[in-house]
PDB file of C-alpha atoms in Angstrom:
ATOM      1  CA  MET A   1     151.384 159.185  46.734  1.00 57.00           C
ATOM      2  CA  ASP A   2     151.776 156.468  44.114  1.00 93.00           C
ATOM      3  CA  LEU A   3     150.618 156.869  40.557  1.00 93.00           C
ATOM      4  CA  LEU A   4     147.506 154.766  40.860  1.00 95.00           C
ATOM      5  CA  GLY A   5     146.580 156.650  44.019  1.00 96.00           C
ATOM      6  CA  ARG A   6     146.941 159.979  42.257  1.00 97.00           C
ATOM      7  CA  TRP A   7     144.738 158.833  39.416  1.00 98.00           C
ATOM      8  CA  GLU A   8     142.070 157.507  41.798  1.00 98.00           C
ATOM      9  CA  ARG A   9     142.143 160.694  43.853  1.00 97.00           C
ATOM     10  CA  PHE A  10     141.775 162.841  40.712  1.00 98.00           C
ATOM     11  CA  VAL A  11     138.769 160.743  39.549  1.00 98.00           C
ATOM     12  CA  ALA A  12     137.171 161.008  42.966  1.00 98.00           C
ATOM     13  CA  GLU A  13     137.636 164.800  42.804  1.00 98.00           C
ATOM     14  CA  CYS A  14     135.960 164.826  39.377  1.00 98.00           C
ATOM     15  CA  GLU A  15     133.070 162.725  40.661  1.00 98.00           C
ATOM     16  CA  ARG A  16     132.416 165.415  43.261  1.00 97.00           C
ATOM     17  CA  GLY A  17     132.995 168.244  40.784  1.00 97.00           C
ATOM     18  CA  TYR A  18     136.604 169.232  40.149  1.00 98.00           C
ATOM     19  CA  ARG A  19     137.258 172.535  41.996  1.00 97.00           C
ATOM     20  CA  GLN A  20     140.628 173.591  40.545  1.00 97.00           C
ATOM     21  CA  ASP A  21     141.400 175.413  37.327  1.00 97.00           C
ATOM     22  CA  ASP A  22     142.250 174.135  33.847  1.00 97.00           C
ATOM     23  CA  GLU A  23     146.046 174.101  34.469  1.00 97.00           C
ATOM     24  CA  ASP A  24     145.576 171.915  37.555  1.00 98.00           C
ATOM     25  CA  TYR A  25     143.104 169.657  35.631  1.00 98.00           C
ATOM     26  CA  VAL A  26     145.643 169.036  32.844  1.00 96.00           C
ATOM     27  CA  ASN A  27     148.419 168.552  35.328  1.00 96.00           C
ATOM     28  CA  ASP A  28     146.348 165.979  37.223  1.00 96.00           C
ATOM     29  CA  LEU A  29     145.640 164.172  33.938  1.00 96.00           C
ATOM     30  CA  THR A  30     149.372 163.512  33.537  1.00 95.00           C
ATOM     31  CA  SER A  31     149.124 160.712  36.049  1.00 95.00           C
ATOM     32  CA  ARG A  32     146.961 158.752  33.584  1.00 98.00           C
ATOM     33  CA  MET A  33     149.507 159.295  30.851  1.00 96.00           C
ATOM     34  CA  ALA A  34     152.260 157.922  33.105  1.00 96.00           C
ATOM     35  CA  ILE A  35     150.026 154.949  33.897  1.00 97.00           C
ATOM     36  CA  GLU A  36     149.561 154.327  30.199  1.00 97.00           C
ATOM     37  CA  ARG A  37     153.326 154.337  29.627  1.00 96.00           C
ATOM     38  CA  ALA A  38     153.773 151.852  32.478  1.00 96.00           C
ATOM     39  CA  MET A  39     151.106 149.564  31.028  1.00 96.00           C
ATOM     40  CA  ARG A  40     152.726 149.643  27.601  1.00 96.00           C
ATOM     41  CA  SER A  41     156.218 149.016  28.958  1.00 96.00           C
ATOM     42  CA  GLU A  42     157.705 145.714  27.851  1.00 96.00           C
ATOM     43  CA  GLU A  43     160.030 145.744  30.826  1.00 96.00           C
ATOM     44  CA  LEU A  44     157.161 146.053  33.327  1.00 96.00           C
ATOM     45  CA  ALA A  45     154.980 143.527  31.496  1.00 94.00           C
ATOM     46  CA  ARG A  46     157.147 140.754  32.911  1.00 95.00           C
ATOM     47  CA  PHE A  47     156.040 141.437  36.453  1.00 96.00           C
ATOM     48  CA  PRO A  48     153.043 139.442  37.645  1.00 95.00           C
ATOM     49  CA  GLU A  49     151.858 142.444  39.683  1.00 95.00           C
ATOM     50  CA  MET A  50     151.027 144.263  36.432  1.00 96.00           C
ATOM     51  CA  ALA A  51     147.886 142.137  36.005  1.00 96.00           C
ATOM     52  CA  GLU A  52     146.453 143.521  39.244  1.00 96.00           C
ATOM     53  CA  PHE A  53     147.674 146.993  38.366  1.00 97.00           C
ATOM     54  CA  ARG A  54     145.800 146.796  35.100  1.00 97.00           C
ATOM     55  CA  ARG A  55     142.604 145.556  36.806  1.00 97.00           C
ATOM     56  CA  GLN A  56     142.713 148.578  39.130  1.00 98.00           C
ATOM     57  CA  VAL A  57     143.372 150.951  36.266  1.00 98.00           C
ATOM     58  CA  VAL A  58     140.340 149.537  34.366  1.00 98.00           C
ATOM     59  CA  ARG A  59     138.173 149.948  37.507  1.00 98.00           C
ATOM     60  CA  ILE A  60     139.203 153.608  37.969  1.00 98.00           C
ATOM     61  CA  ASP A  61     138.991 154.334  34.195  1.00 98.00           C
ATOM     62  CA  GLU A  62     135.385 153.057  34.113  1.00 98.00           C
ATOM     63  CA  ARG A  63     134.499 155.601  36.819  1.00 98.00           C
ATOM     64  CA  PHE A  64     136.178 158.414  34.838  1.00 98.00           C
ATOM     65  CA  ARG A  65     134.717 157.533  31.478  1.00 98.00           C
ATOM     66  CA  VAL A  66     131.178 158.035  32.621  1.00 98.00           C
ATOM     67  CA  LEU A  67     132.041 161.546  33.732  1.00 98.00           C
ATOM     68  CA  LEU A  68     133.258 162.683  30.294  1.00 98.00           C
ATOM     69  CA  HIS A  69     131.913 164.445  27.333  1.00 96.00           C
ATOM     70  CA  PRO A  70     133.902 162.384  24.849  1.00 96.00           C
ATOM     71  CA  ASP A  71     136.070 163.864  22.042  1.00 95.00           C
ATOM     72  CA  VAL A  72     135.930 167.489  23.171  1.00 95.00           C
ATOM     73  CA  PHE A  73     139.542 167.800  22.017  1.00 94.00           C
ATOM     74  CA  PRO A  74     139.522 165.586  18.864  1.00 95.00           C
ATOM     75  CA  ASN A  75     143.018 166.604  17.771  1.00 96.00           C
ATOM     76  CA  LEU A  76     144.548 164.488  20.515  1.00 96.00           C
ATOM     77  CA  PRO A  77     145.302 160.836  19.802  1.00 96.00           C
ATOM     78  CA  ALA A  78     142.291 158.565  20.140  1.00 95.00           C
ATOM     79  CA  GLU A  79     144.089 156.265  22.540  1.00 95.00           C
ATOM     80  CA  GLU A  80     144.385 159.190  24.979  1.00 96.00           C
ATOM     81  CA  TRP A  81     140.633 159.149  25.578  1.00 97.00           C
ATOM     82  CA  TRP A  82     141.068 160.610  29.077  1.00 97.00           C
ATOM     83  CA  ALA A  83     142.596 163.776  27.559  1.00 97.00           C
ATOM     84  CA  ARG A  84     140.262 163.997  24.502  1.00 97.00           C
ATOM     85  CA  GLY A  85     137.227 164.161  26.748  1.00 97.00           C
ATOM     86  CA  MET A  86     136.199 166.703  29.350  1.00 98.00           C
ATOM     87  CA  VAL A  87     134.277 166.217  32.626  1.00 98.00           C
ATOM     88  CA  ARG A  88     130.590 167.016  32.296  1.00 97.00           C
ATOM     89  CA  TYR A  89     130.569 169.229  35.406  1.00 98.00           C
ATOM     90  CA  ALA A  90     133.045 170.978  37.692  1.00 98.00           C
ATOM     91  CA  GLY A  91     133.454 173.861  40.097  1.00 97.00           C
ATOM     92  CA  HIS A  92     133.538 177.522  38.912  1.00 96.00           C
ATOM     93  CA  LYS A  93     137.251 177.720  38.210  1.00 97.00           C
ATOM     94  CA  LEU A  94     137.280 175.045  35.594  1.00 98.00           C
ATOM     95  CA  VAL A  95     133.895 175.966  34.190  1.00 97.00           C
ATOM     96  CA  ASN A  96     135.071 179.556  33.688  1.00 97.00           C
ATOM     97  CA  ASP A  97     138.482 178.590  32.222  1.00 97.00           C
ATOM     98  CA  LEU A  98     136.797 176.224  29.686  1.00 97.00           C
ATOM     99  CA  ARG A  99     134.119 178.760  28.817  1.00 97.00           C
ATOM    100  CA  LYS A 100     136.944 181.101  27.650  1.00 96.00           C
ATOM    101  CA  ARG A 101     138.052 178.298  25.282  1.00 93.00           C
ATOM    102  CA  GLY A 102     134.563 177.729  23.946  1.00 94.00           C
ATOM    103  CA  VAL A 103     133.880 174.579  25.989  1.00 95.00           C
ATOM    104  CA  THR A 104     130.745 174.475  28.120  1.00 96.00           C
ATOM    105  CA  ILE A 105     130.264 172.114  31.082  1.00 97.00           C
ATOM    106  CA  ASP A 106     127.816 172.238  33.975  1.00 97.00           C
ATOM    107  CA  LEU A 107     128.601 174.044  37.203  1.00 97.00           C
ATOM    108  CA  VAL A 108     128.603 172.240  40.513  1.00 94.00           C
ATOM    109  CA  SER A 109     127.403 174.586  43.265  1.00 80.00           C
ATOM    110  CA  GLU A 110     129.879 175.256  46.043  1.00 70.00           C
ATOM    111  CA  GLY A 111     129.265 172.719  48.809  1.00 64.00           C
ATOM    112  CA  ASN A 112     127.181 170.446  46.547  1.00 57.00           C
ATOM    113  CA  ASP A 113     128.159 167.337  44.718  1.00 57.00           C
ATOM    114  CA  ALA A 114     125.747 167.636  41.859  1.00 52.00           C
ATOM    115  CA  PRO A 115     125.531 169.972  38.848  1.00 59.00           C
ATOM    116  CA  ASP A 116     123.641 173.191  39.414  1.00 47.00           C
ATOM    117  CA  ASP A 117     120.660 173.182  37.031  1.00 46.00           C
ATOM    118  CA  SER A 118     119.951 176.898  37.393  1.00 42.00           C
TER     119      SER A 118
END
């Protein structure tokens, strides 16, 4: 799967409530870092396809930003907003892993696509 496809798949998983653990979450975030490097590349900037690539990234980023508690990890660079924040809700694996680190997010019930308010 291409980089943009990986990022979009990850965001879609987060919209439903990410079901994997914290290591998988961080690993999946690496696709966004690679996208950022591509968008900052002077070599790639010459290609006209980059304009459409950027538009698609902005569209996917907008979907991800609304899912985040911003600045949960403020020691990371501000320009890495996707890594500084944390999704507002997830499945039990990520919720439990984050709780051990002192970060609280809502739990999505198994089989549901909405946070569990209980």
